[in-house]
Amino acid sequence: MAAALLAAAAHFHLIGESGFYFILPAAVLLIATVFSSVHFAEILSLRLGQPFGSVVLAVAVTVIEASLIISMMLSPSEGDSTVARDTVFATVITVLNGVVGLCLLIGGLRHHEQSFQSQGAVAAFSVVGTLATLTLILPDFTLAVKGPYYSTVQLAFVTVVSLVLYGVFLFVQTVRHRGDFVDIAVVDEVMHSRPTGRQTAAVGIMLALSLLMVIVLAEALAHPLEQGVRGLGLAEAFVGLIIAVLVLLPEGVTALRAAASNRLQTSLNVATGSAIASVGLSIPTIAVMSMFLGKPITLGLEPEHIVLLVLTLFVGTLTLATGRTTIMQGAVHLVIFACFVLLAAVP
């Protein structure tokens, strides 16, 4: 309750002239809330097991992410048809290169070489590649509508197939081929530490509230961050990258902790799961709202961003094909992420 009140106060005061005095408390509260989210997610994972714990965290963050994007689209001052594309693209690149790269680097430095089940990882990555191509690249090459847009029929079709593909992936991950997504290092995990049903319900509520506070605080900090970015002479798109990083902090910290504990499969489940959910759930949700409100959304990426996305998918396929990783793969992904950060700051 205290965190919610502080978050609401920060949200409103940061917009006013006295907002400067609330930036530091809001930033500190954001960090504390992020680590609370990670703690609750880890407790929930003990009860649900993998990969269900990773799925819950990915879906929860993505639902709130979609809500944030829609609220920005409806805002008179921030309404922009590119906000959905830019946010989802930043999320995908940050997850597949920034989070995965750090996980591979930290895991490689600590354990020299890490193994995972390539069947599950490659299956997840194929879904990411297909969804990202259909929603972020193909609109640039269609002819029904001029520009990086889908026509209403095309957008409806992509929305349906995205949801279907995401549903099939969840079925494969949690039912039909669940074993392909279970971490090799924790197959024999001791179950005496599992929380009770009542504890699980309470933790689930606290996780949802913590994730909501992360989004509220990130949105509250957006205006001061935008002013700071402009003051540094950077592109406005850099603000979207910062917000995406803040929103992804709970999943990122969870993935990094798993990699440091030699549970790379869990790290990949969290990373690829969040990328799939971001494209497979956020874009369809925003597309439905766009058609309902009659507001067009720009989906097609700029040429330089298409290059980065294709490079990410190509390198990611090579990374996951062998079922083992070292610091080399981590370094490659981090270089791609660094290029993305540079282009976001200086296009």
Coordinates of C-alpha atoms in Angstrom, one line a residue:
M1 CA 0.0 0.0 0.0
A2 CA 2.8 2.4 0.9
A3 CA 4.6 1.6 -2.4
A4 CA 1.3 2.3 -4.3
L5 CA 0.8 5.6 -2.6
L6 CA 4.4 6.7 -3.3
A7 CA 4.1 5.6 -6.9
A8 CA 0.9 7.6 -7.4
A9 CA 2.5 10.6 -5.8
A10 CA 5.6 10.3 -8.0
H11 CA 3.4 9.9 -11.0
F12 CA 1.6 13.1 -10.5
H13 CA 4.3 15.3 -9.0
L14 CA 6.9 14.4 -11.7
I15 CA 4.6 16.1 -14.2
G16 CA 4.5 19.4 -12.3
E17 CA 7.1 22.1 -11.9
S18 CA 8.3 20.5 -8.6
G19 CA 8.9 17.2 -10.3
F20 CA 12.7 17.5 -9.9
Y21 CA 12.4 16.7 -6.2
F22 CA 10.5 13.5 -6.9
I23 CA 12.9 12.1 -9.5
L24 CA 15.4 10.5 -7.1
P25 CA 12.7 9.0 -4.7
A26 CA 10.8 7.6 -7.7
A27 CA 14.0 6.1 -9.2
V28 CA 14.9 4.5 -5.8
L29 CA 11.4 3.2 -5.4
L30 CA 11.5 1.8 -9.0
I31 CA 14.6 -0.2 -8.3
A32 CA 13.1 -1.5 -5.0
T33 CA 9.9 -2.5 -6.8
V34 CA 11.8 -4.3 -9.5
F35 CA 13.7 -6.5 -7.0
S36 CA 10.4 -7.2 -5.2
S37 CA 8.9 -8.3 -8.5
V38 CA 11.9 -10.7 -9.0
H39 CA 11.5 -12.1 -5.5
F40 CA 7.8 -12.8 -6.0
A41 CA 8.3 -14.3 -9.4
E42 CA 10.9 -16.7 -8.0
I43 CA 8.6 -17.8 -5.2
L44 CA 5.8 -18.4 -7.8
S45 CA 8.2 -20.4 -10.0
L46 CA 8.9 -22.7 -7.1
R47 CA 5.2 -23.6 -6.9
L48 CA 4.5 -23.8 -10.6
G49 CA 7.8 -25.1 -11.7
Q50 CA 9.5 -24.4 -15.1
P51 CA 8.5 -23.4 -17.7
F52 CA 5.2 -22.2 -16.1
G53 CA 7.0 -19.7 -13.9
S54 CA 8.7 -18.1 -16.9
V55 CA 5.4 -18.0 -18.8
V56 CA 3.6 -16.2 -15.9
L57 CA 6.2 -13.5 -15.7
A58 CA 6.4 -13.0 -19.4
V59 CA 2.6 -12.7 -19.9
A60 CA 2.2 -10.4 -16.8
V61 CA 4.8 -8.0 -18.0
T62 CA 3.5 -8.0 -21.6
V63 CA -0.1 -7.3 -20.6
I64 CA 1.0 -4.3 -18.7
E65 CA 3.3 -3.2 -21.5
A66 CA 0.4 -3.3 -23.9
S67 CA -1.6 -1.2 -21.5
L68 CA 1.2 1.4 -21.4
I69 CA 1.5 1.5 -25.2
I70 CA -2.3 2.0 -25.6
S71 CA -2.4 4.7 -23.0
M72 CA 0.5 6.6 -24.8
M73 CA -1.3 6.2 -28.2
L74 CA -4.5 7.7 -26.7
S75 CA -2.6 10.6 -25.0
P76 CA -3.1 13.9 -26.9
S77 CA 0.5 15.0 -26.2
E78 CA 2.2 11.6 -26.8
G79 CA -0.1 10.1 -29.3
D80 CA 2.0 8.6 -32.1
S81 CA 1.3 5.8 -34.5
T82 CA 4.9 4.6 -34.2
V83 CA 4.9 4.1 -30.4
A84 CA 3.8 0.5 -30.6
R85 CA 6.3 -0.4 -33.3
D86 CA 9.2 1.3 -31.5
T87 CA 8.4 -0.1 -28.1
V88 CA 7.9 -3.7 -29.3
F89 CA 11.1 -3.5 -31.4
A90 CA 13.1 -2.1 -28.5
T91 CA 11.8 -4.9 -26.3
V92 CA 12.7 -7.6 -28.8
I93 CA 16.2 -6.3 -29.5
T94 CA 16.8 -5.6 -25.8
V95 CA 15.7 -9.1 -24.8
L96 CA 17.3 -11.1 -27.6
N97 CA 20.6 -9.2 -27.5
G98 CA 20.9 -7.3 -24.2
V99 CA 19.4 -9.8 -21.8
V100 CA 20.5 -13.0 -23.6
G101 CA 24.0 -11.5 -24.2
L102 CA 24.5 -10.7 -20.6
C103 CA 23.2 -14.1 -19.5
L104 CA 25.6 -15.9 -21.9
L105 CA 28.6 -13.7 -20.9
I106 CA 28.0 -14.0 -17.1
G107 CA 27.2 -17.7 -17.3
G108 CA 30.3 -18.3 -19.5
L109 CA 32.6 -16.3 -17.2
R110 CA 31.4 -18.2 -14.2
H111 CA 30.9 -21.7 -15.6
H112 CA 33.1 -21.6 -18.8
E113 CA 30.5 -23.5 -20.8
Q114 CA 26.8 -23.9 -20.3
S115 CA 24.3 -26.4 -21.8
F116 CA 20.6 -26.2 -22.6
Q117 CA 18.0 -28.1 -24.5
S118 CA 18.4 -26.9 -28.1
Q119 CA 15.0 -28.4 -29.2
G120 CA 13.0 -26.0 -27.0
A121 CA 15.3 -23.0 -27.5
V122 CA 15.2 -23.3 -31.3
A123 CA 11.4 -23.8 -31.3
A124 CA 11.0 -20.7 -29.3
F125 CA 13.3 -18.7 -31.5
S126 CA 11.5 -19.8 -34.7
V127 CA 8.3 -18.4 -33.2
V128 CA 10.1 -15.1 -32.4
G129 CA 11.5 -14.9 -35.9
T130 CA 8.2 -15.6 -37.6
L131 CA 6.1 -13.2 -35.4
A132 CA 8.7 -10.4 -35.7
T133 CA 8.9 -10.8 -39.5
L134 CA 5.2 -10.8 -40.0
T135 CA 4.5 -7.8 -37.7
L136 CA 7.7 -5.6 -38.1
I137 CA 9.2 -6.3 -41.5
L138 CA 6.5 -7.5 -43.9
P139 CA 4.3 -4.3 -43.7
D140 CA 7.1 -2.4 -45.5
F141 CA 6.6 -4.6 -48.6
T142 CA 2.8 -4.9 -48.9
L143 CA 1.0 -3.0 -51.6
A144 CA -2.6 -2.7 -50.3
V145 CA -1.8 0.4 -48.3
K146 CA 1.0 2.8 -49.1
G147 CA 3.7 3.1 -46.4
P148 CA 4.7 0.8 -43.5
Y149 CA 1.1 -0.1 -42.8
Y150 CA -1.2 -3.1 -43.1
S151 CA -4.7 -2.8 -44.6
T152 CA -7.6 -3.7 -42.3
V153 CA -7.9 -7.2 -43.7
Q154 CA -4.1 -7.8 -43.5
L155 CA -3.9 -6.5 -40.0
A156 CA -6.8 -8.7 -38.9
F157 CA -5.2 -11.8 -40.5
V158 CA -1.8 -11.1 -38.9
T159 CA -3.6 -10.6 -35.5
V160 CA -5.3 -13.9 -35.7
V161 CA -2.3 -15.9 -36.9
S162 CA -0.1 -14.3 -34.2
L163 CA -2.5 -15.3 -31.4
V164 CA -2.8 -18.8 -32.9
L165 CA 0.9 -19.2 -33.1
Y166 CA 1.4 -18.0 -29.6
G167 CA -1.3 -20.4 -28.3
V168 CA 0.4 -23.3 -30.1
F169 CA 3.7 -22.4 -28.6
L170 CA 2.2 -22.3 -25.1
F171 CA 0.7 -25.7 -25.7
V172 CA 4.0 -27.1 -26.8
Q173 CA 5.9 -25.5 -24.0
T174 CA 3.6 -26.4 -21.1
V175 CA 1.9 -29.6 -22.3
R176 CA 2.9 -31.6 -25.3
H177 CA 6.8 -31.1 -25.2
R178 CA 7.2 -29.6 -21.8
G179 CA 10.4 -31.6 -21.2
D180 CA 12.2 -29.7 -24.0
F181 CA 11.9 -26.5 -21.9
V182 CA 12.9 -27.9 -18.5
D183 CA 16.4 -26.9 -17.3
I184 CA 18.8 -29.7 -17.3
A185 CA 20.5 -28.5 -14.2
V186 CA 17.3 -28.5 -12.1
V187 CA 15.4 -31.6 -13.3
D188 CA 15.8 -33.1 -9.8
E189 CA 15.0 -29.9 -8.0
V190 CA 14.0 -30.5 -4.3
M191 CA 10.3 -29.8 -3.9
H192 CA 10.1 -29.3 -0.1
S193 CA 10.6 -25.5 -0.6
R194 CA 7.4 -25.1 -2.6
P195 CA 5.0 -22.6 -1.1
T196 CA 1.5 -23.6 -0.1
G197 CA -1.6 -22.8 -2.2
R198 CA -2.5 -19.8 0.0
Q199 CA 1.0 -18.5 -0.1
T200 CA 1.0 -18.8 -3.9
A201 CA -2.2 -16.8 -4.3
A202 CA -0.8 -14.1 -2.0
V203 CA 2.4 -14.0 -4.0
G204 CA 0.6 -13.9 -7.3
I205 CA -1.3 -10.8 -6.2
M206 CA 1.9 -9.1 -4.9
L207 CA 3.7 -9.9 -8.2
A208 CA 0.9 -8.3 -10.2
L209 CA 0.9 -5.2 -8.0
S210 CA 4.7 -5.0 -8.1
L211 CA 4.7 -5.2 -11.9
L212 CA 2.0 -2.5 -12.1
M213 CA 4.2 -0.2 -9.9
V214 CA 7.1 -0.8 -12.2
I215 CA 5.1 0.4 -15.2
V216 CA 3.6 3.4 -13.3
L217 CA 7.0 4.6 -12.1
A218 CA 8.5 4.1 -15.5
E219 CA 5.8 6.2 -17.1
A220 CA 6.2 8.8 -14.4
L221 CA 9.9 9.0 -15.1
A222 CA 9.4 9.3 -18.9
H223 CA 8.9 13.1 -18.9
P224 CA 12.1 13.9 -16.9
L225 CA 14.0 11.3 -19.0
E226 CA 12.7 12.9 -22.2
Q227 CA 14.0 16.3 -21.1
G228 CA 17.3 14.9 -20.1
V229 CA 17.7 13.1 -23.5
R230 CA 16.8 16.3 -25.4
G231 CA 19.3 18.2 -23.2
L232 CA 22.0 15.7 -24.3
G233 CA 21.1 16.2 -27.9
L234 CA 20.0 12.5 -28.4
A235 CA 17.2 11.3 -30.5
E236 CA 13.7 11.1 -28.9
A237 CA 13.6 7.4 -29.7
F238 CA 16.2 6.9 -27.0
V239 CA 13.5 7.5 -24.4
G240 CA 11.6 4.5 -25.6
L241 CA 14.7 2.4 -25.2
I242 CA 15.1 3.5 -21.6
I243 CA 11.5 2.8 -20.7
A244 CA 11.7 -0.6 -22.4
V245 CA 14.8 -1.4 -20.2
L246 CA 13.0 -0.3 -17.1
V247 CA 10.0 -2.4 -17.9
L248 CA 12.2 -5.5 -18.6
L249 CA 14.2 -5.2 -15.4
P250 CA 12.2 -7.9 -13.5
E251 CA 12.6 -10.5 -16.3
G252 CA 16.2 -9.4 -16.9
V253 CA 17.3 -9.8 -13.3
T254 CA 15.5 -13.2 -13.1
A255 CA 17.3 -14.4 -16.3
L256 CA 20.7 -13.1 -15.1
R257 CA 20.3 -14.9 -11.7
A258 CA 19.4 -18.1 -13.4
A259 CA 22.4 -17.9 -15.7
A260 CA 24.7 -17.2 -12.8
S261 CA 23.3 -20.3 -11.1
N262 CA 24.1 -22.4 -14.2
R263 CA 20.4 -22.6 -15.2
L264 CA 20.7 -21.3 -18.7
Q265 CA 17.5 -23.0 -19.9
T266 CA 15.5 -21.0 -17.4
S267 CA 17.2 -17.8 -18.7
L268 CA 16.4 -18.6 -22.3
N269 CA 12.8 -19.5 -21.3
V270 CA 12.4 -16.1 -19.7
A271 CA 14.1 -14.2 -22.5
T272 CA 12.5 -15.9 -25.5
G273 CA 9.1 -16.1 -23.7
S274 CA 9.0 -12.4 -23.1
A275 CA 10.0 -11.7 -26.7
I276 CA 7.3 -14.0 -28.0
A277 CA 4.7 -12.5 -25.7
S278 CA 5.7 -9.0 -26.5
V279 CA 5.1 -9.5 -30.3
G280 CA 2.4 -12.3 -30.1
L281 CA 0.3 -10.5 -27.5
S282 CA 1.1 -6.8 -27.5
I283 CA 0.8 -6.3 -31.3
P284 CA -2.6 -8.1 -31.6
T285 CA -4.0 -6.2 -28.6
I286 CA -2.8 -2.9 -30.0
A287 CA -4.1 -3.9 -33.5
V288 CA -7.6 -4.6 -32.2
M289 CA -7.6 -1.3 -30.3
S290 CA -6.4 0.5 -33.5
M291 CA -9.2 -1.0 -35.6
F292 CA -11.8 -0.2 -32.9
L293 CA -10.7 3.4 -32.5
G294 CA -9.9 4.0 -36.1
K295 CA -6.3 5.1 -35.4
P296 CA -3.7 3.7 -37.8
I297 CA -0.5 2.2 -36.4
T298 CA 2.8 2.1 -38.1
L299 CA 4.3 -1.4 -38.0
G300 CA 7.0 -1.5 -40.6
L301 CA 10.6 -0.8 -39.4
E302 CA 13.1 1.6 -40.8
P303 CA 15.8 0.0 -43.0
E304 CA 18.5 0.2 -40.4
H305 CA 16.3 -1.5 -37.9
I306 CA 15.4 -4.2 -40.3
V307 CA 19.1 -5.0 -40.7
L308 CA 19.5 -5.2 -37.0
L309 CA 16.5 -7.5 -36.5
V310 CA 17.6 -9.8 -39.3
L311 CA 21.1 -9.9 -37.9
T312 CA 19.7 -10.7 -34.5
L313 CA 17.6 -13.6 -35.8
F314 CA 20.5 -15.0 -37.8
V315 CA 23.0 -14.8 -35.0
G316 CA 20.4 -16.1 -32.5
T317 CA 19.8 -19.2 -34.6
L318 CA 23.5 -20.0 -34.7
T319 CA 23.8 -19.4 -30.9
L320 CA 21.0 -21.8 -30.1
A321 CA 21.7 -24.5 -32.7
T322 CA 24.4 -26.4 -30.8
G323 CA 22.9 -26.6 -27.3
R324 CA 26.0 -25.1 -25.7
T325 CA 27.3 -21.6 -25.2
T326 CA 30.4 -19.7 -24.1
I327 CA 31.4 -16.1 -23.6
M328 CA 31.9 -15.8 -27.4
Q329 CA 28.2 -15.9 -28.1
G330 CA 27.5 -13.5 -25.3
A331 CA 30.0 -11.0 -26.7
V332 CA 28.4 -11.1 -30.2
H333 CA 24.9 -10.5 -28.9
L334 CA 26.1 -7.6 -26.7
V335 CA 27.8 -6.0 -29.7
I336 CA 24.6 -6.1 -31.7
F337 CA 22.8 -4.5 -28.7
A338 CA 25.4 -1.8 -28.5
C339 CA 24.8 -1.0 -32.2
F340 CA 21.1 -0.7 -31.5
V341 CA 21.7 1.6 -28.5
L342 CA 23.9 3.8 -30.8
L343 CA 21.3 4.0 -33.5
A344 CA 18.5 4.8 -31.0
A345 CA 20.6 7.7 -29.6
V346 CA 22.1 8.9 -32.9
P347 CA 20.1 7.5 -35.9

